[in-house]
Each structure stands twice: as structure tokens, then as C-alpha cells.
mmCIF file of C-alpha atoms in Angstrom:
data_model
loop_
_atom_site.group_PDB
_atom_site.id
_atom_site.type_symbol
_atom_site.label_atom_id
_atom_site.label_comp_id
_atom_site.label_asym_id
_atom_site.label_seq_id
_atom_site.Cartn_x
_atom_site.Cartn_y
_atom_site.Cartn_z
ATOM 1 C CA MET A 1 0.382 13.500 15.373
ATOM 2 C CA PRO A 2 1.251 10.717 13.786
ATOM 3 C CA VAL A 3 -0.083 10.144 9.855
ATOM 4 C CA ILE A 4 -1.827 7.404 10.950
ATOM 5 C CA GLU A 5 -1.944 5.102 13.662
ATOM 6 C CA ALA A 6 -3.635 2.181 15.785
ATOM 7 C CA GLN A 7 -4.674 1.980 19.226
ATOM 8 C CA ALA A 8 -5.199 -1.604 20.660
ATOM 9 C CA LEU A 9 -6.693 -2.964 17.133
ATOM 10 C CA LYS A 10 -8.669 -6.452 17.355
ATOM 11 C CA LYS A 11 -9.900 -8.267 14.803
ATOM 12 C CA THR A 12 -11.399 -11.521 14.990
ATOM 13 C CA TYR A 13 -12.903 -13.606 11.739
ATOM 14 C CA HIS A 14 -16.132 -16.011 12.564
ATOM 15 C CA THR A 15 -15.408 -19.224 10.667
ATOM 16 C CA GLY A 16 -18.733 -20.992 11.246
ATOM 17 C CA GLU A 17 -19.069 -21.701 15.186
ATOM 18 C CA VAL A 18 -15.688 -21.314 15.370
ATOM 19 C CA ASP A 19 -13.873 -17.455 16.210
ATOM 20 C CA VAL A 20 -10.617 -17.076 15.048
ATOM 21 C CA GLU A 21 -8.756 -13.980 16.719
ATOM 22 C CA VAL A 22 -6.134 -12.654 14.286
ATOM 23 C CA LEU A 23 -5.382 -9.454 16.045
ATOM 24 C CA ARG A 24 -5.255 -9.617 19.713
ATOM 25 C CA GLY A 25 -4.796 -5.913 20.778
ATOM 26 C CA VAL A 26 -2.107 -3.803 18.053
ATOM 27 C CA ASP A 27 -0.495 -0.429 18.693
ATOM 28 C CA LEU A 28 1.111 1.202 15.701
ATOM 29 C CA ASP A 29 1.705 5.147 15.078
ATOM 30 C CA VAL A 30 3.757 5.687 11.745
ATOM 31 C CA GLY A 31 5.317 9.342 11.527
ATOM 32 C CA ARG A 32 5.368 10.778 8.281
ATOM 33 C CA GLY A 33 8.067 10.589 6.033
ATOM 34 C CA GLU A 34 8.572 7.284 7.696
ATOM 35 C CA PHE A 35 9.038 3.614 6.200
ATOM 36 C CA VAL A 36 8.123 1.363 8.513
ATOM 37 C CA ALA A 37 8.203 -2.324 7.555
ATOM 38 C CA ILE A 38 6.147 -5.404 9.208
ATOM 39 C CA MET A 39 7.136 -8.839 9.679
ATOM 40 C CA GLY A 40 5.807 -11.949 11.132
ATOM 41 C CA PRO A 41 5.388 -15.610 9.958
ATOM 42 C CA SER A 42 2.142 -16.579 8.225
ATOM 43 C CA GLY A 43 -0.905 -16.270 10.368
ATOM 44 C CA SER A 44 0.277 -13.987 12.216
ATOM 45 C CA GLY A 45 -2.167 -10.851 11.162
ATOM 46 C CA LYS A 46 0.671 -8.424 9.133
ATOM 47 C CA SER A 47 -1.500 -8.795 6.513
ATOM 48 C CA THR A 48 -4.627 -8.481 8.303
ATOM 49 C CA LEU A 49 -3.224 -5.433 10.100
ATOM 50 C CA LEU A 50 -2.572 -3.830 6.343
ATOM 51 C CA HIS A 51 -5.885 -3.702 5.116
ATOM 52 C CA LEU A 52 -7.372 -2.750 8.809
ATOM 53 C CA LEU A 53 -4.754 0.486 8.306
ATOM 54 C CA GLY A 54 -6.169 0.520 4.904
ATOM 55 C CA GLY A 55 -9.987 0.818 5.960
ATOM 56 C CA ILE A 56 -10.522 -2.021 4.246
ATOM 57 C CA ASP A 57 -11.874 -3.788 6.622
ATOM 58 C CA VAL A 58 -13.100 -2.566 9.978
ATOM 59 C CA PRO A 59 -11.972 -4.027 13.470
ATOM 60 C CA THR A 60 -14.095 -5.591 15.427
ATOM 61 C CA ALA A 61 -12.360 -3.064 18.426
ATOM 62 C CA GLY A 62 -9.690 -0.662 18.859
ATOM 63 C CA ARG A 63 -9.356 2.367 16.015
ATOM 64 C CA VAL A 64 -7.708 3.543 13.265
ATOM 65 C CA LEU A 65 -6.468 7.222 13.164
ATOM 66 C CA LEU A 66 -5.383 8.546 9.535
ATOM 67 C CA ASP A 67 -3.878 12.510 10.189
ATOM 68 C CA GLY A 68 -6.495 12.186 13.160
ATOM 69 C CA ALA A 69 -8.801 11.391 11.871
ATOM 70 C CA ASP A 70 -10.445 8.007 13.438
ATOM 71 C CA LEU A 71 -11.764 5.525 10.183
ATOM 72 C CA SER A 72 -14.023 3.778 12.287
ATOM 73 C CA SER A 73 -16.548 6.938 12.118
ATOM 74 C CA LEU A 74 -16.651 6.613 8.776
ATOM 75 C CA GLY A 75 -19.159 3.965 6.528
ATOM 76 C CA ASP A 76 -18.368 1.364 3.468
ATOM 77 C CA ASP A 77 -18.701 5.160 0.672
ATOM 78 C CA GLY A 78 -16.611 7.353 3.487
ATOM 79 C CA ARG A 79 -13.724 4.822 3.596
ATOM 80 C CA THR A 80 -13.876 4.554 0.036
ATOM 81 C CA LEU A 81 -13.968 7.921 -0.787
ATOM 82 C CA LEU A 82 -10.738 8.325 1.366
ATOM 83 C CA ARG A 83 -8.705 5.163 0.130
ATOM 84 C CA ARG A 84 -9.215 6.562 -3.641
ATOM 85 C CA ARG A 85 -7.907 10.302 -2.632
ATOM 86 C CA ARG A 86 -5.734 9.226 0.305
ATOM 87 C CA LEU A 87 -3.754 5.895 0.665
ATOM 88 C CA GLY A 88 -2.185 4.697 -1.729
ATOM 89 C CA PHE A 89 -2.034 0.544 -2.523
ATOM 90 C CA ILE A 90 0.268 -1.780 -3.638
ATOM 91 C CA PHE A 91 -0.164 -5.634 -4.149
ATOM 92 C CA GLN A 92 1.850 -7.983 -4.734
ATOM 93 C CA THR A 93 -0.334 -9.664 -8.013
ATOM 94 C CA PHE A 94 0.612 -5.586 -8.894
ATOM 95 C CA ASN A 95 -4.020 -5.628 -9.781
ATOM 96 C CA LEU A 96 -3.252 -3.750 -13.409
ATOM 97 C CA LEU A 97 -6.110 -4.276 -15.585
ATOM 98 C CA PRO A 98 -4.437 -6.181 -18.696
ATOM 99 C CA THR A 99 -6.749 -3.728 -21.405
ATOM 100 C CA LEU A 100 -5.824 -0.576 -20.399
ATOM 101 C CA THR A 101 -2.025 0.669 -21.083
ATOM 102 C CA ALA A 102 0.496 1.510 -18.478
ATOM 103 C CA GLU A 103 -0.435 5.023 -19.300
ATOM 104 C CA GLU A 104 -4.447 4.343 -18.734
ATOM 105 C CA ASN A 105 -3.870 2.081 -15.703
ATOM 106 C CA VAL A 106 -2.340 5.113 -13.795
ATOM 107 C CA ALA A 107 -4.530 7.958 -14.981
ATOM 108 C CA LEU A 108 -7.706 5.627 -14.032
ATOM 109 C CA PRO A 109 -7.868 6.375 -9.732
ATOM 110 C CA LEU A 110 -7.590 9.867 -10.867
ATOM 111 C CA GLU A 111 -10.598 9.382 -13.743
ATOM 112 C CA LEU A 112 -12.648 7.488 -10.991
ATOM 113 C CA ASP A 113 -12.445 10.593 -9.107
ATOM 114 C CA ALA A 114 -13.722 13.016 -11.904
ATOM 115 C CA VAL A 115 -10.314 13.529 -12.945
ATOM 116 C CA PRO A 116 -10.751 14.526 -16.402
ATOM 117 C CA SER A 117 -9.391 12.532 -18.828
ATOM 118 C CA ALA A 118 -6.245 15.385 -20.599
ATOM 119 C CA PRO A 119 -4.844 16.047 -17.173
ATOM 120 C CA ALA A 120 -5.197 12.771 -15.519
ATOM 121 C CA ARG A 121 -2.751 11.167 -18.259
ATOM 122 C CA GLU A 122 -0.214 13.715 -17.408
ATOM 123 C CA ARG A 123 -0.149 13.497 -14.524
ATOM 124 C CA ALA A 124 0.136 9.546 -15.398
ATOM 125 C CA ALA A 125 3.292 10.136 -17.855
ATOM 126 C CA ALA A 126 4.742 12.738 -14.872
ATOM 127 C CA VAL A 127 4.523 9.362 -12.667
ATOM 128 C CA LEU A 128 5.423 6.386 -14.661
ATOM 129 C CA GLU A 129 9.033 9.138 -15.710
ATOM 130 C CA GLN A 130 9.497 8.898 -11.859
ATOM 131 C CA VAL A 131 9.284 5.661 -11.153
ATOM 132 C CA GLY A 132 11.191 4.722 -14.834
ATOM 133 C CA MET A 133 8.309 3.590 -16.822
ATOM 134 C CA SER A 134 8.144 6.491 -19.703
ATOM 135 C CA HIS A 135 9.228 4.824 -22.223
ATOM 136 C CA ARG A 136 6.777 1.804 -21.944
ATOM 137 C CA ARG A 137 3.644 3.908 -20.795
ATOM 138 C CA GLN A 138 1.907 2.965 -24.026
ATOM 139 C CA HIS A 139 2.571 -1.072 -23.211
ATOM 140 C CA VAL A 140 -0.207 -2.939 -21.966
ATOM 141 C CA PRO A 141 0.619 -5.012 -19.054
ATOM 142 C CA GLY A 142 1.179 -8.448 -20.758
ATOM 143 C CA LYS A 143 3.689 -7.375 -22.764
ATOM 144 C CA LEU A 144 5.972 -6.129 -19.316
ATOM 145 C CA SER A 145 7.925 -8.215 -17.156
ATOM 146 C CA GLY A 146 6.965 -8.172 -13.806
ATOM 147 C CA GLY A 147 8.961 -6.039 -12.432
ATOM 148 C CA GLU A 148 7.955 -3.259 -15.142
ATOM 149 C CA GLN A 149 4.232 -3.975 -13.755
ATOM 150 C CA GLN A 150 5.101 -3.593 -10.174
ATOM 151 C CA ARG A 151 6.784 -0.701 -10.834
ATOM 152 C CA VAL A 152 3.476 0.422 -12.883
ATOM 153 C CA ALA A 153 1.902 -0.293 -9.812
ATOM 154 C CA VAL A 154 3.896 1.823 -8.219
ATOM 155 C CA ALA A 155 3.121 5.156 -10.050
ATOM 156 C CA ARG A 156 -0.595 3.732 -9.670
ATOM 157 C CA ALA A 157 -0.369 4.440 -5.777
ATOM 158 C CA LEU A 158 1.925 7.196 -6.227
ATOM 159 C CA VAL A 159 -0.991 9.334 -8.670
ATOM 160 C CA ILE A 160 -3.324 10.820 -6.084
ATOM 161 C CA GLU A 161 -0.043 11.795 -3.924
ATOM 162 C CA PRO A 162 -1.055 9.793 -1.246
ATOM 163 C CA LEU A 163 -0.703 10.531 1.980
ATOM 164 C CA VAL A 164 0.717 7.207 2.655
ATOM 165 C CA LEU A 165 1.896 4.260 1.097
ATOM 166 C CA LEU A 166 0.695 0.712 2.111
ATOM 167 C CA ALA A 167 2.434 -2.174 -0.123
ATOM 168 C CA ASP A 168 1.399 -5.895 1.218
ATOM 169 C CA GLU A 169 4.399 -7.957 -0.075
ATOM 170 C CA PRO A 170 5.382 -5.395 -3.023
ATOM 171 C CA THR A 171 7.866 -8.289 -3.839
ATOM 172 C CA GLY A 172 6.669 -11.479 -3.268
ATOM 173 C CA ASN A 173 5.777 -12.447 -7.317
ATOM 174 C CA LEU A 174 9.396 -11.603 -8.322
ATOM 175 C CA ASP A 175 12.860 -12.965 -8.955
ATOM 176 C CA SER A 176 15.194 -11.271 -6.934
ATOM 177 C CA ALA A 177 17.068 -8.275 -8.936
ATOM 178 C CA ASN A 178 13.861 -6.935 -9.255
ATOM 179 C CA GLY A 179 12.470 -7.328 -6.227
ATOM 180 C CA ARG A 180 15.762 -5.517 -5.475
ATOM 181 C CA GLN A 181 14.921 -2.654 -7.868
ATOM 182 C CA VAL A 182 11.264 -2.052 -6.594
ATOM 183 C CA THR A 183 12.887 -2.290 -2.999
ATOM 184 C CA ALA A 184 15.186 0.622 -4.136
ATOM 185 C CA LEU A 185 12.484 2.595 -5.888
ATOM 186 C CA LEU A 186 9.849 2.484 -2.430
ATOM 187 C CA ARG A 187 13.850 3.760 -0.586
ATOM 188 C CA GLY A 188 14.436 6.463 -2.883
ATOM 189 C CA LEU A 189 10.507 7.634 -2.495
ATOM 190 C CA ALA A 190 10.792 7.923 0.910
ATOM 191 C CA ASP A 191 13.891 9.628 1.059
ATOM 192 C CA GLU A 192 13.618 12.063 -1.680
ATOM 193 C CA PHE A 193 9.460 12.695 -1.687
ATOM 194 C CA GLN A 194 9.321 11.728 2.438
ATOM 195 C CA GLN A 195 6.657 9.465 0.960
ATOM 196 C CA THR A 196 5.712 8.008 4.173
ATOM 197 C CA ILE A 197 5.015 3.921 3.630
ATOM 198 C CA VAL A 198 4.327 1.319 5.534
ATOM 199 C CA MET A 199 5.068 -2.430 4.078
ATOM 200 C CA VAL A 200 3.870 -5.995 4.606
ATOM 201 C CA THR A 201 6.710 -7.975 3.865
ATOM 202 C CA HIS A 202 8.160 -11.365 4.378
ATOM 203 C CA ASP A 203 11.789 -10.868 2.956
ATOM 204 C CA SER A 204 14.207 -9.754 5.679
ATOM 205 C CA ALA A 205 16.867 -8.182 3.254
ATOM 206 C CA VAL A 206 13.420 -6.175 1.776
ATOM 207 C CA ALA A 207 12.291 -5.050 5.945
ATOM 208 C CA ALA A 208 16.433 -4.004 6.030
ATOM 209 C CA SER A 209 15.430 -1.413 3.516
ATOM 210 C CA ALA A 210 13.319 0.172 5.678
ATOM 211 C CA ASP A 211 13.661 2.677 8.412
ATOM 212 C CA ARG A 212 11.988 0.591 11.016
ATOM 213 C CA LEU A 213 10.948 -2.866 11.497
ATOM 214 C CA VAL A 214 7.823 -4.225 13.497
ATOM 215 C CA GLN A 215 7.468 -7.911 14.194
ATOM 216 C CA LEU A 216 3.691 -9.775 15.047
ATOM 217 C CA ARG A 217 3.537 -13.035 15.995
ATOM 218 C CA ASP A 218 0.040 -14.329 17.056
ATOM 219 C CA GLY A 219 -1.537 -10.905 16.757
ATOM 220 C CA LEU A 220 0.183 -9.191 18.817
ATOM 221 C CA VAL A 221 3.738 -6.397 18.366
ATOM 222 C CA VAL A 222 6.605 -7.892 19.883
ATOM 223 C CA SER A 223 9.473 -6.444 18.689
ATOM 224 C CA ASP A 224 9.575 -2.930 17.136
#
């Protein structure tokens, strides 16, 4: 059984009197431990697809299955709980809270899920060590480089031990050297820990690190 699966996925946005069909029937299966890159020109629907896979948005038609469970059967609260416990998200803009240290940022998803502070911090420290950031765990984001902030963001996504890691342009705000480091980190997670990863990227060099490349165009999968 695929870990995550899109079936005949469609998404239409209503803007005034105009309907914009972003996805027009996408099928995608991702196996356990697989690292999949999604590419396509601007407007092809790749970020929309990632948001639907992560339950951030809901499809107009079709469905998303996570470990066999249909996300469309869940309400807003159910999808929020699922994202908190089973899906890790990495964003282009890091989305770290500026007043919290790296360790506090990473521990936050656990604390929001009622994990006591001490074990949450202990788990956060372990994951920061895993991504090579234990020496910076007491620094706030403003004292970290872009590459370091993205490593902290990766640790925050990993701290819940997610079933799937969803990355939206994870190197988009980084220079080439830091981009290579973050790409190597994701590759290592797939190789060493069999972490399932679905990554949207515009960078063919970053996509080349994945096991598989899915190309979107005009809301459809044109190659896989």
C-alpha cells in the first residue's frame, strides 16, 4: 500500500466570476521510504498538489489517502490533528518563531500536542543533533544563517517522527552552498532513516537527489 496517494485529484479556485482549474486529475502514489521530487513551470499546480497531500487544502474532486485513510473524510479539526501528528512540513521561508530558540522552535509541535516540556526539549535536542545543529540550539533565528534556519526547520518537521515529510521549495531562499547542504540532509534522511519525502522544487540539481521525478504541466502529470 502506498504511504500517500492522490486519486484523480482536481482543484479549482473561484476568483470573482472566473474559475481557475489548477489541478485537472492528478494520480500519484508514493511508497514508504521513497524520495519524490515534483517539478513544473510556474502555475503548473505543484504547490497546490503538495498542500492537498498535506491536508492544508481540500480538493474540488478526487481524494488523498494517507496510509490508507481518506483525508476528505476528516473535518478541519481532524486534518489539523493529522498534520500535527503524522506530517512534517518544510517551507521555503523557514517559518520559525523569532522569539524562540532553535530548541524551543523544534519542541513546539510536541508541546502543542500536550507533550510535557522536559521530554519535548529532550527530543528536540536529539533531532537538532541529527541535523548538525546541536551547537546552535540556544540561538534565536535572527542569530542563525539561512542554511542554519532551514536545518532547524527540518528538525522541527522531524521531531514528531512524521509518516511523510513534505517540503515546498526547501532550498528556494538559500545560496547554492547551503542549498546543497540541505539537499544532502534530505537525501541522508531517506537513505539512513527511510524517511518518506515529497519535495516541490524548481531546481533540477536539487530534484536530481530524489529517487523519482514527477513533472507537472497545466495541472496534469506529464512524466513520472
